[in-house]
């Protein structure tokens, strides 16, 4: 008798604890979080001395709630919902949908803040007059003043939609921007657009009309069309500065890949006096991951393509090729200008330089070796060619000293997991720009690595709608103002300094 009563009391206690934690509410596998359920909440999620306390959920906002395995707490509805491994007609709630919902809520909040504030100020009381006054009074040295003034300019950039004029307005409404690339003088923008029926077409946007208060540009299109994917592109200076565009096209079916030199004169209907049409040529190559054009005098009129386990350096005039074998796929490349070096970033995480003076059969052609923990997606050589900026697929951005082969600075905040995303370094303005896989455009200070601004995309986050950007100190030519151009879907936006 005594033993049976003891078992009965123990069973009631276990049932009471079970009902306190899980209280059914309806038949849709959801549960409400109630204060009278016997759950003691703690902001730190620490133990209360009577056993192990449950961990807190970060999605609950300011108030912490127990994190129940297999369930998600909705802070708006204040209820638990069951997480499902896949889609279900009754409750299509998965971790991916929760993540997308939270990212969209954050994006809309940032867009609303920018619209309400008009001119977004980085910190309270942070304006140009106060900085100038502190500098005159001696409270700020020259370095600190320039750094804070830079932060103020970047934080005050406002988004303006650019009006694009074209001979085919219907194409502008249907074709989507895939890639944009500004030339050396920042008065032209080469674009790759995805066509609705499939494939890609190219265009050149003249930026001379990119001025306040009306941001209006004109797109010069061409009938040149391809049904192949553009893996990489860069400006090429064959006849004169930026006279061509080098495109690496992926092979399809039995058609091999190729590197095409596309003259920019194809996009201009009327040629100026003495301006001859450029040379259109194509080189058959295996599928290339990257390409680069050489401005070095020792490799004049040459371009490089990064292939799978190989680098090809090709002369446009003679067709002569040099081949350098590598141990991994070459995802990014850039030529140095003063030194005869070609820097390459690999899928293995290795960054190495090829000495162009050495023959490909020799053993001394590999000049410099650096290493990342993930696949390197972009390398940028700084002007004095003593430092190199590199980013990888783990979201790491490092500044390397090429003399000591050591990392001297790291830039935090970039988001990448597997995408091939570029870097944009602008030493004249002292900033570095990168678009993450989360579709946010981030701007860092080049000198101290401080994140100056995070710009949300005008459209919801999507793998297919990662913005393509271009930054310049003189948008539209020599008299232009500094600013950022962002292309996403069918729209082009300008973020200019005020």
CSV table of C-alpha atoms in Angstrom, one decimal:
chain,number,residue,atom,x,y,z
A,1,UNK,CA,0.0,0.0,0.0
A,2,UNK,CA,2.7,2.4,0.9
A,3,UNK,CA,4.7,1.6,-2.3
A,4,UNK,CA,1.7,2.1,-4.6
A,5,UNK,CA,0.8,5.5,-3.0
A,6,UNK,CA,4.5,6.6,-3.5
A,7,UNK,CA,4.4,5.7,-7.2
A,8,UNK,CA,1.1,7.6,-7.6
A,9,UNK,CA,2.5,10.7,-6.1
A,10,UNK,CA,5.6,10.5,-8.3
A,11,UNK,CA,3.4,10.1,-11.4
A,12,UNK,CA,1.4,13.2,-10.5
A,13,UNK,CA,4.5,15.3,-10.0
A,14,UNK,CA,5.9,14.2,-13.4
A,15,UNK,CA,2.5,14.9,-15.1
A,16,UNK,CA,2.4,18.4,-13.4
A,17,UNK,CA,5.9,19.2,-14.7
A,18,UNK,CA,5.0,18.1,-18.2
A,19,UNK,CA,1.8,20.2,-18.3
A,20,UNK,CA,3.7,23.2,-17.0
A,21,UNK,CA,6.1,23.1,-19.9
A,22,UNK,CA,3.9,22.0,-22.7
A,23,UNK,CA,0.3,23.3,-22.6
A,24,UNK,CA,-1.7,22.5,-25.8
A,25,UNK,CA,-3.6,25.3,-27.5
A,26,UNK,CA,-5.7,24.1,-30.4
A,27,UNK,CA,-4.9,21.4,-33.0
A,28,UNK,CA,-2.4,23.2,-35.2
A,29,UNK,CA,0.7,22.1,-33.2
A,30,UNK,CA,1.2,25.6,-31.6
A,31,UNK,CA,1.7,26.4,-28.0
A,32,UNK,CA,1.3,29.7,-26.0
A,33,UNK,CA,3.8,31.0,-23.7
A,34,UNK,CA,2.1,32.0,-20.4
A,35,UNK,CA,3.5,33.4,-17.2
A,36,UNK,CA,1.4,31.1,-15.1
A,37,UNK,CA,3.0,28.0,-16.7
A,38,UNK,CA,5.6,27.9,-14.0
A,39,UNK,CA,8.5,28.9,-16.3
A,40,UNK,CA,10.9,31.3,-14.5
A,41,UNK,CA,12.6,33.6,-17.1
A,42,UNK,CA,16.0,35.1,-16.7
A,43,UNK,CA,17.6,37.8,-18.9
A,44,UNK,CA,20.8,35.9,-18.8
A,45,UNK,CA,19.3,32.5,-19.1
A,46,UNK,CA,21.2,31.4,-16.0
A,47,UNK,CA,20.4,28.6,-13.6
A,48,UNK,CA,18.1,29.4,-10.6
A,49,UNK,CA,19.8,26.9,-8.3
A,50,UNK,CA,17.1,24.2,-8.7
A,51,UNK,CA,18.5,22.5,-11.7
A,52,UNK,CA,19.6,23.4,-15.2
A,53,UNK,CA,17.6,26.3,-16.7
A,54,UNK,CA,16.6,26.3,-20.4
A,55,UNK,CA,18.5,28.4,-22.8
A,56,UNK,CA,17.1,31.6,-24.1
A,57,UNK,CA,15.9,32.3,-27.7
A,58,UNK,CA,17.4,35.3,-29.5
A,59,UNK,CA,14.3,35.8,-31.5
A,60,UNK,CA,12.2,36.8,-28.5
A,61,UNK,CA,13.5,40.4,-28.5
A,62,UNK,CA,14.2,42.0,-25.2
A,63,UNK,CA,12.4,39.4,-23.0
A,64,UNK,CA,14.0,36.0,-22.9
A,65,UNK,CA,11.9,32.8,-23.4
A,66,UNK,CA,12.9,29.1,-23.1
A,67,UNK,CA,14.4,27.7,-26.3
A,68,UNK,CA,12.5,24.4,-26.8
A,69,UNK,CA,14.0,21.9,-29.2
A,70,UNK,CA,11.8,21.5,-32.3
A,71,UNK,CA,9.8,24.7,-31.6
A,72,UNK,CA,10.0,28.3,-32.6
A,73,UNK,CA,8.8,31.3,-30.5
A,74,UNK,CA,7.1,34.0,-32.5
A,75,UNK,CA,7.7,37.3,-30.6
A,76,UNK,CA,4.7,39.0,-32.3
A,77,UNK,CA,2.1,36.3,-31.7
A,78,UNK,CA,3.8,35.3,-28.4
A,79,UNK,CA,3.4,31.7,-29.1
A,80,UNK,CA,5.4,28.6,-29.8
A,81,UNK,CA,5.2,27.0,-33.3
A,82,UNK,CA,6.4,23.6,-34.2
A,83,UNK,CA,9.3,23.5,-36.7
A,84,UNK,CA,8.8,21.0,-39.5
A,85,UNK,CA,11.6,19.4,-41.6
A,86,UNK,CA,9.9,20.3,-44.8
A,87,UNK,CA,6.8,21.8,-46.3
A,88,UNK,CA,3.4,21.0,-44.8
A,89,UNK,CA,0.0,22.4,-45.9
A,90,UNK,CA,-1.1,22.9,-42.3
A,91,UNK,CA,2.1,24.6,-41.0
A,92,UNK,CA,4.8,25.4,-43.6
A,93,UNK,CA,7.3,26.7,-40.9
A,94,UNK,CA,10.9,25.8,-41.4
A,95,UNK,CA,14.2,27.3,-40.2
A,96,UNK,CA,14.8,28.7,-43.6
A,97,UNK,CA,11.5,30.5,-43.7
A,98,UNK,CA,12.1,31.9,-40.2
A,99,UNK,CA,15.5,33.2,-41.2
A,100,UNK,CA,14.1,34.9,-44.3
A,101,UNK,CA,11.3,36.5,-42.3
A,102,UNK,CA,13.7,37.9,-39.7
A,103,UNK,CA,16.0,39.2,-42.5
A,104,UNK,CA,13.1,40.9,-44.3
A,105,UNK,CA,12.0,42.5,-41.0
A,106,UNK,CA,15.5,43.9,-40.5
A,107,UNK,CA,15.7,45.2,-44.0
A,108,UNK,CA,12.4,47.0,-43.9
A,109,UNK,CA,13.3,48.6,-40.6
A,110,UNK,CA,16.6,50.0,-42.0
A,111,UNK,CA,14.8,51.3,-45.1
A,112,UNK,CA,12.2,53.0,-42.9
A,113,UNK,CA,14.9,54.6,-40.8
A,114,UNK,CA,16.6,56.0,-43.9
A,115,UNK,CA,13.4,57.4,-45.3
A,116,UNK,CA,12.4,59.0,-42.0
A,117,UNK,CA,15.7,60.6,-41.2
A,118,UNK,CA,16.3,61.9,-44.7
A,119,UNK,CA,20.0,62.4,-44.0
A,120,UNK,CA,21.1,59.6,-41.8
A,121,UNK,CA,23.5,60.8,-39.1
A,122,UNK,CA,25.9,58.2,-37.8
A,123,UNK,CA,25.8,59.5,-34.2
A,124,UNK,CA,23.8,62.1,-32.2
A,125,UNK,CA,25.4,65.5,-32.5
A,126,UNK,CA,27.7,64.3,-35.2
A,127,UNK,CA,27.8,67.0,-37.9
A,128,UNK,CA,30.2,68.9,-40.1
A,129,UNK,CA,30.1,72.2,-38.1
A,130,UNK,CA,30.9,70.5,-34.8
A,131,UNK,CA,33.8,68.6,-36.4
A,132,UNK,CA,35.2,71.8,-37.9
A,133,UNK,CA,34.9,73.6,-34.6
A,134,UNK,CA,36.6,70.9,-32.6
A,135,UNK,CA,39.4,70.8,-35.2
A,136,UNK,CA,39.9,74.6,-34.9
A,137,UNK,CA,40.0,74.4,-31.1
A,138,UNK,CA,42.6,71.6,-31.2
A,139,UNK,CA,40.4,68.8,-29.9
A,140,UNK,CA,40.9,66.8,-33.1
A,141,UNK,CA,44.2,66.2,-34.9
A,142,UNK,CA,44.3,66.0,-38.7
A,143,UNK,CA,44.0,62.3,-38.8
A,144,UNK,CA,41.0,62.1,-36.5
A,145,UNK,CA,39.3,65.0,-38.4
A,146,UNK,CA,39.7,63.3,-41.8
A,147,UNK,CA,38.5,60.0,-40.4
A,148,UNK,CA,35.3,61.5,-38.8
A,149,UNK,CA,34.6,63.6,-41.8
A,150,UNK,CA,34.8,60.5,-44.0
A,151,UNK,CA,32.3,58.7,-41.7
A,152,UNK,CA,30.0,61.7,-41.9
A,153,UNK,CA,30.1,61.9,-45.7
A,154,UNK,CA,29.4,58.2,-46.1
A,155,UNK,CA,26.6,58.2,-43.6
A,156,UNK,CA,24.8,61.1,-45.3
A,157,UNK,CA,24.6,59.4,-48.7
A,158,UNK,CA,21.0,59.3,-49.9
A,159,UNK,CA,19.5,56.8,-52.3
A,160,UNK,CA,18.1,58.3,-55.6
A,161,UNK,CA,16.6,56.3,-58.4
A,162,UNK,CA,18.3,56.9,-61.7
A,163,UNK,CA,16.2,57.4,-64.8
A,164,UNK,CA,17.5,55.3,-67.7
A,165,UNK,CA,16.8,56.4,-71.2
A,166,UNK,CA,17.0,53.9,-74.1
A,167,UNK,CA,15.8,53.3,-77.6
A,168,UNK,CA,13.9,50.2,-76.4
A,169,UNK,CA,12.0,51.1,-73.2
A,170,UNK,CA,10.2,47.8,-73.2
A,171,UNK,CA,13.5,46.0,-72.7
A,172,UNK,CA,14.4,48.1,-69.7
A,173,UNK,CA,11.2,47.0,-68.0
A,174,UNK,CA,11.8,43.3,-68.5
A,175,UNK,CA,15.6,42.8,-68.5
A,176,UNK,CA,17.4,42.5,-65.2
A,177,UNK,CA,20.8,43.8,-64.3
A,178,UNK,CA,23.3,41.0,-63.6
A,179,UNK,CA,26.7,42.8,-63.5
A,180,UNK,CA,27.8,46.5,-63.8
A,181,UNK,CA,31.4,47.7,-64.2
A,182,UNK,CA,32.6,51.3,-64.3
A,183,UNK,CA,35.6,52.3,-66.5
A,184,UNK,CA,38.8,54.0,-65.3
A,185,UNK,CA,37.4,57.6,-65.7
A,186,UNK,CA,34.0,56.6,-64.3
A,187,UNK,CA,32.1,58.1,-67.2
A,188,UNK,CA,30.8,54.8,-68.6
A,189,UNK,CA,29.2,51.8,-67.1
A,190,UNK,CA,29.3,48.4,-68.9
A,191,UNK,CA,26.3,46.2,-68.1
A,192,UNK,CA,25.4,42.6,-68.5
A,193,UNK,CA,21.6,42.1,-68.4
A,194,UNK,CA,19.7,38.9,-68.1
A,195,UNK,CA,17.0,38.7,-70.8
A,196,UNK,CA,13.6,37.4,-70.0
A,197,UNK,CA,13.6,34.8,-72.8
A,198,UNK,CA,17.0,33.5,-71.6
A,199,UNK,CA,20.6,34.4,-72.2
A,200,UNK,CA,22.4,37.8,-71.7
A,201,UNK,CA,22.9,41.0,-73.6
A,202,UNK,CA,25.3,43.9,-73.1
A,203,UNK,CA,25.1,47.6,-72.9
A,204,UNK,CA,27.0,50.7,-72.0
A,205,UNK,CA,25.5,53.5,-69.9
A,206,UNK,CA,26.9,57.0,-70.3
A,207,UNK,CA,27.1,58.6,-66.9
A,208,UNK,CA,27.6,62.2,-68.0
A,209,UNK,CA,24.0,63.1,-67.1
A,210,UNK,CA,24.3,61.7,-63.6
A,211,UNK,CA,23.9,65.0,-61.8
A,212,UNK,CA,21.6,66.5,-59.2
A,213,UNK,CA,18.7,67.2,-59.0
A,214,UNK,CA,17.7,64.9,-61.9
A,215,UNK,CA,19.7,61.7,-62.2
A,216,UNK,CA,19.3,60.8,-65.9
A,217,UNK,CA,21.5,58.5,-68.0
A,218,UNK,CA,21.4,57.0,-71.4
A,219,UNK,CA,22.0,53.3,-72.3
A,220,UNK,CA,23.6,52.4,-75.6
A,221,UNK,CA,22.6,48.9,-76.5
A,222,UNK,CA,23.9,46.5,-79.2
A,223,UNK,CA,22.4,43.5,-80.9
A,224,UNK,CA,25.3,41.4,-79.6
A,225,UNK,CA,23.5,38.6,-77.7
A,226,UNK,CA,24.7,35.4,-76.1
A,227,UNK,CA,22.9,32.4,-74.5
A,228,UNK,CA,26.0,31.6,-72.4
A,229,UNK,CA,26.8,32.7,-68.9
A,230,UNK,CA,29.4,35.5,-68.3
A,231,UNK,CA,31.8,34.1,-65.7
A,232,UNK,CA,34.1,37.1,-65.5
A,233,UNK,CA,34.8,40.4,-67.2
A,234,UNK,CA,37.1,43.4,-67.1
A,235,UNK,CA,38.0,46.5,-69.1
A,236,UNK,CA,40.8,46.1,-71.7
A,237,UNK,CA,43.0,48.8,-73.1
A,238,UNK,CA,44.0,47.7,-76.6
A,239,UNK,CA,43.6,50.7,-78.9
A,240,UNK,CA,43.4,53.2,-76.1
A,241,UNK,CA,42.4,53.3,-72.5
A,242,UNK,CA,39.3,51.1,-71.9
A,243,UNK,CA,38.8,50.6,-75.6
A,244,UNK,CA,37.5,47.0,-75.2
A,245,UNK,CA,35.7,44.8,-72.6
A,246,UNK,CA,37.1,41.3,-72.0
A,247,UNK,CA,34.4,38.7,-71.4
A,248,UNK,CA,34.8,35.1,-70.3
A,249,UNK,CA,31.9,33.0,-71.5
A,250,UNK,CA,31.1,29.5,-70.2
A,251,UNK,CA,30.8,26.7,-72.7
A,252,UNK,CA,27.5,24.9,-73.2
A,253,UNK,CA,26.9,21.5,-74.8
A,254,UNK,CA,29.5,21.0,-77.5
A,255,UNK,CA,30.4,24.7,-77.7
A,256,UNK,CA,33.6,25.4,-75.8
A,257,UNK,CA,34.2,28.4,-73.6
A,258,UNK,CA,35.8,31.5,-75.0
A,259,UNK,CA,37.4,34.8,-74.0
A,260,UNK,CA,36.0,37.6,-76.2
A,261,UNK,CA,37.3,41.1,-76.7
A,262,UNK,CA,34.3,43.3,-77.3
A,263,UNK,CA,35.1,46.8,-78.6
A,264,UNK,CA,33.1,49.5,-76.9
A,265,UNK,CA,32.7,51.3,-80.3
A,266,UNK,CA,30.0,48.7,-81.1
A,267,UNK,CA,27.7,50.5,-78.7
A,268,UNK,CA,28.0,54.0,-80.3
A,269,UNK,CA,25.9,54.6,-83.4
A,270,UNK,CA,27.9,57.5,-84.8
A,271,UNK,CA,31.7,57.4,-84.6
A,272,UNK,CA,33.8,60.5,-84.1
A,273,UNK,CA,36.2,61.7,-86.8
A,274,UNK,CA,39.3,59.5,-86.9
A,275,UNK,CA,37.8,56.9,-84.5
A,276,UNK,CA,38.1,53.5,-86.1
A,277,UNK,CA,35.9,50.6,-85.1
A,278,UNK,CA,37.6,48.4,-82.6
A,279,UNK,CA,38.8,44.9,-83.2
A,280,UNK,CA,36.4,42.1,-82.2
A,281,UNK,CA,38.3,38.8,-81.5
A,282,UNK,CA,37.6,35.6,-79.6
A,283,UNK,CA,40.0,33.0,-78.1
A,284,UNK,CA,38.9,29.5,-77.5
A,285,UNK,CA,39.6,28.4,-73.9
A,286,UNK,CA,38.2,25.9,-71.4
A,287,UNK,CA,35.7,27.3,-68.9
A,288,UNK,CA,37.4,30.3,-67.1
A,289,UNK,CA,36.6,31.4,-63.6
A,290,UNK,CA,38.4,34.8,-63.8
A,291,UNK,CA,40.2,37.1,-66.1
A,292,UNK,CA,42.5,40.2,-66.0
A,293,UNK,CA,44.0,42.7,-68.4
A,294,UNK,CA,47.6,43.7,-68.2
A,295,UNK,CA,48.7,47.3,-68.1
A,296,UNK,CA,52.3,46.3,-67.4
A,297,UNK,CA,54.8,47.2,-70.1
A,298,UNK,CA,56.5,43.8,-69.9
A,299,UNK,CA,53.2,42.1,-70.7
A,300,UNK,CA,51.8,44.6,-73.1
A,301,UNK,CA,48.5,43.7,-74.9
A,302,UNK,CA,48.1,40.6,-72.8
A,303,UNK,CA,45.3,39.2,-70.8
A,304,UNK,CA,45.1,36.3,-68.3
A,305,UNK,CA,42.4,33.7,-67.6
A,306,UNK,CA,42.1,31.6,-64.5
A,307,UNK,CA,41.1,28.1,-65.3
A,308,UNK,CA,40.7,24.8,-63.4
A,309,UNK,CA,44.2,24.1,-62.1
A,310,UNK,CA,45.8,26.4,-64.7
A,311,UNK,CA,46.6,30.0,-65.6
A,312,UNK,CA,46.8,31.1,-69.2
A,313,UNK,CA,48.5,34.4,-70.2
A,314,UNK,CA,47.6,35.2,-73.8
A,315,UNK,CA,49.0,37.9,-76.2
A,316,UNK,CA,46.2,39.5,-78.2
A,317,UNK,CA,48.6,40.5,-81.0
A,318,UNK,CA,50.6,37.3,-81.6
A,319,UNK,CA,48.3,34.8,-80.0
A,320,UNK,CA,51.2,33.4,-78.0
A,321,UNK,CA,50.3,31.7,-74.7
A,322,UNK,CA,52.0,30.9,-71.5
A,323,UNK,CA,50.6,28.2,-69.3
A,324,UNK,CA,51.2,27.9,-65.5
A,325,UNK,CA,50.0,24.8,-63.7
A,326,UNK,CA,48.3,25.3,-60.3
A,327,UNK,CA,47.0,22.9,-57.6
A,328,UNK,CA,43.5,24.5,-57.5
A,329,UNK,CA,40.9,26.5,-59.5
A,330,UNK,CA,41.9,30.2,-60.0
A,331,UNK,CA,38.8,32.3,-59.0
A,332,UNK,CA,40.3,35.8,-59.1
A,333,UNK,CA,43.2,37.6,-60.8
A,334,UNK,CA,44.9,41.0,-61.0
A,335,UNK,CA,48.0,42.3,-62.7
A,336,UNK,CA,50.4,44.6,-61.0
A,337,UNK,CA,51.4,47.7,-63.0
A,338,UNK,CA,55.0,48.5,-61.9
A,339,UNK,CA,56.2,45.0,-61.0
A,340,UNK,CA,55.8,42.2,-63.6
A,341,UNK,CA,53.6,40.1,-61.4
A,342,UNK,CA,50.2,38.5,-61.8
A,343,UNK,CA,48.3,37.8,-58.5
A,344,UNK,CA,45.9,34.9,-58.3
A,345,UNK,CA,43.4,33.7,-55.7
A,346,UNK,CA,42.5,30.0,-55.6
A,347,UNK,CA,39.6,27.8,-54.4
A,348,UNK,CA,42.1,26.2,-52.0
A,349,UNK,CA,42.6,29.5,-50.2
A,350,UNK,CA,46.1,30.1,-51.6
A,351,UNK,CA,47.1,33.5,-53.0
A,352,UNK,CA,50.2,33.4,-55.2
A,353,UNK,CA,52.0,35.7,-57.6
A,354,UNK,CA,53.4,34.7,-61.0
A,355,UNK,CA,56.6,36.4,-62.1
A,356,UNK,CA,56.0,37.1,-65.8
A,357,UNK,CA,59.7,37.2,-66.6
A,358,UNK,CA,60.1,33.5,-65.9
A,359,UNK,CA,59.2,30.9,-68.4
A,360,UNK,CA,56.4,28.6,-67.6
A,361,UNK,CA,58.7,25.6,-67.6
A,362,UNK,CA,60.9,27.0,-64.8
A,363,UNK,CA,60.5,26.5,-61.1
A,364,UNK,CA,60.9,30.1,-59.9
A,365,UNK,CA,57.8,31.7,-61.4
A,366,UNK,CA,55.8,31.6,-58.1
A,367,UNK,CA,56.9,34.8,-56.3
A,368,UNK,CA,54.6,35.3,-53.3
A,369,UNK,CA,52.4,33.0,-51.3
A,370,UNK,CA,49.6,33.9,-48.9
A,371,UNK,CA,46.9,31.7,-47.4
A,372,UNK,CA,43.2,32.0,-46.4
A,373,UNK,CA,41.1,29.4,-44.7
A,374,UNK,CA,38.5,29.4,-47.5
A,375,UNK,CA,38.2,29.9,-51.2
A,376,UNK,CA,39.5,33.4,-52.3
A,377,UNK,CA,36.9,35.3,-54.4
A,378,UNK,CA,38.6,38.6,-54.9
A,379,UNK,CA,42.1,40.2,-54.8
A,380,UNK,CA,42.9,43.9,-55.1
A,381,UNK,CA,46.4,45.4,-55.3
A,382,UNK,CA,46.8,48.8,-53.7
A,383,UNK,CA,48.4,51.7,-55.6
A,384,UNK,CA,51.9,51.5,-54.2
A,385,UNK,CA,51.8,47.7,-54.7
A,386,UNK,CA,53.0,47.0,-51.2
A,387,UNK,CA,49.7,45.7,-49.9
A,388,UNK,CA,47.0,43.4,-51.2
A,389,UNK,CA,43.3,43.2,-50.2
A,390,UNK,CA,41.6,39.7,-50.4
A,391,UNK,CA,38.2,38.3,-49.5
A,392,UNK,CA,37.1,34.7,-49.3
A,393,UNK,CA,33.9,32.5,-49.1
A,394,UNK,CA,34.0,32.6,-45.3
A,395,UNK,CA,33.3,36.3,-45.3
A,396,UNK,CA,36.8,37.2,-44.2
A,397,UNK,CA,38.5,40.3,-45.7
A,398,UNK,CA,42.2,40.8,-45.0
A,399,UNK,CA,44.8,43.4,-45.9
A,400,UNK,CA,48.2,41.8,-46.5
A,401,UNK,CA,51.6,43.3,-46.4
A,402,UNK,CA,53.4,41.9,-49.5
A,403,UNK,CA,56.8,42.7,-48.1
A,404,UNK,CA,56.4,40.7,-44.9
A,405,UNK,CA,53.6,38.4,-46.1
A,406,UNK,CA,51.6,39.1,-42.9
A,407,UNK,CA,48.0,40.2,-42.4
A,408,UNK,CA,48.0,43.8,-41.0
A,409,UNK,CA,44.3,44.5,-40.8
A,410,UNK,CA,41.0,42.6,-41.0
A,411,UNK,CA,37.6,44.0,-41.9
A,412,UNK,CA,34.6,42.6,-40.0
A,413,UNK,CA,31.0,42.3,-41.0
A,414,UNK,CA,31.1,40.8,-44.6
A,415,UNK,CA,28.7,37.9,-45.2
A,416,UNK,CA,29.6,35.2,-47.6
A,417,UNK,CA,29.2,31.4,-47.6
A,418,UNK,CA,29.7,30.2,-51.2
A,419,UNK,CA,29.2,33.1,-53.6
A,420,UNK,CA,31.8,34.6,-56.0
A,421,UNK,CA,31.6,38.2,-54.7
A,422,UNK,CA,34.0,41.1,-55.6
A,423,UNK,CA,35.7,43.8,-53.6
A,424,UNK,CA,35.9,47.5,-54.5
A,425,UNK,CA,38.9,49.4,-53.1
A,426,UNK,CA,39.1,53.2,-53.5
A,427,UNK,CA,42.2,54.6,-52.0
A,428,UNK,CA,41.4,58.2,-53.1
A,429,UNK,CA,38.3,58.2,-50.8
A,430,UNK,CA,39.9,55.9,-48.3
A,431,UNK,CA,37.1,53.3,-48.3
A,432,UNK,CA,36.4,49.7,-49.3
A,433,UNK,CA,33.0,48.5,-50.6
A,434,UNK,CA,31.6,44.9,-50.7
A,435,UNK,CA,28.2,43.4,-51.2
A,436,UNK,CA,27.5,40.4,-49.0
A,437,UNK,CA,25.5,37.3,-49.8
A,438,UNK,CA,22.8,38.8,-47.5
A,439,UNK,CA,22.3,41.6,-50.2
A,440,UNK,CA,23.7,44.3,-47.8
A,441,UNK,CA,26.2,46.7,-49.2
A,442,UNK,CA,28.9,47.5,-46.6
A,443,UNK,CA,31.4,50.4,-46.6
A,444,UNK,CA,34.6,50.2,-44.5
A,445,UNK,CA,37.3,52.7,-43.7
A,446,UNK,CA,40.4,51.5,-45.5
A,447,UNK,CA,42.8,52.9,-42.9
A,448,UNK,CA,41.4,51.5,-39.7
A,449,UNK,CA,38.9,48.8,-40.8
A,450,UNK,CA,35.9,50.6,-39.2
A,451,UNK,CA,32.5,49.7,-40.7
A,452,UNK,CA,31.1,53.1,-41.8
A,453,UNK,CA,27.7,52.1,-43.2
A,454,UNK,CA,25.5,49.2,-44.0
A,455,UNK,CA,23.0,49.8,-46.9
A,456,UNK,CA,20.1,47.4,-47.3
A,457,UNK,CA,18.8,46.3,-50.7
A,458,UNK,CA,15.7,48.0,-52.1
A,459,UNK,CA,14.3,44.5,-52.7
A,460,UNK,CA,13.8,41.5,-50.5
A,461,UNK,CA,16.9,39.3,-49.9
A,462,UNK,CA,17.3,36.7,-52.5
A,463,UNK,CA,20.2,34.7,-54.0
A,464,UNK,CA,19.1,35.8,-57.4
A,465,UNK,CA,18.9,39.5,-56.5
A,466,UNK,CA,22.4,40.3,-55.0
A,467,UNK,CA,23.1,43.9,-56.0
A,468,UNK,CA,26.0,44.8,-58.3
A,469,UNK,CA,27.7,48.0,-57.3
A,470,UNK,CA,30.4,50.5,-58.6
A,471,UNK,CA,32.0,53.3,-56.6
A,472,UNK,CA,33.9,56.2,-57.9
A,473,UNK,CA,35.4,59.5,-56.6
A,474,UNK,CA,34.1,61.2,-59.8
A,475,UNK,CA,30.9,59.7,-61.0
A,476,UNK,CA,30.2,60.9,-64.5
A,477,UNK,CA,33.7,62.1,-65.3
A,478,UNK,CA,36.3,64.6,-64.0
A,479,UNK,CA,33.8,67.0,-62.6
A,480,UNK,CA,31.6,64.4,-61.0
A,481,UNK,CA,31.0,63.9,-57.3
A,482,UNK,CA,31.9,60.8,-55.3
A,483,UNK,CA,29.1,58.2,-55.1
A,484,UNK,CA,28.0,54.7,-55.2
A,485,UNK,CA,26.0,53.1,-58.0
A,486,UNK,CA,23.8,50.1,-57.2
A,487,UNK,CA,22.0,47.9,-59.8
A,488,UNK,CA,19.4,45.4,-58.7
A,489,UNK,CA,16.7,43.8,-60.9
A,490,UNK,CA,15.6,46.5,-63.4
A,491,UNK,CA,16.6,49.5,-61.3
A,492,UNK,CA,19.7,51.6,-61.0
A,493,UNK,CA,20.3,53.7,-57.9
A,494,UNK,CA,22.8,56.4,-57.0
A,495,UNK,CA,24.1,57.2,-53.5
A,496,UNK,CA,25.9,60.5,-53.9
A,497,UNK,CA,27.8,62.6,-51.3
A,498,UNK,CA,25.7,65.6,-50.3
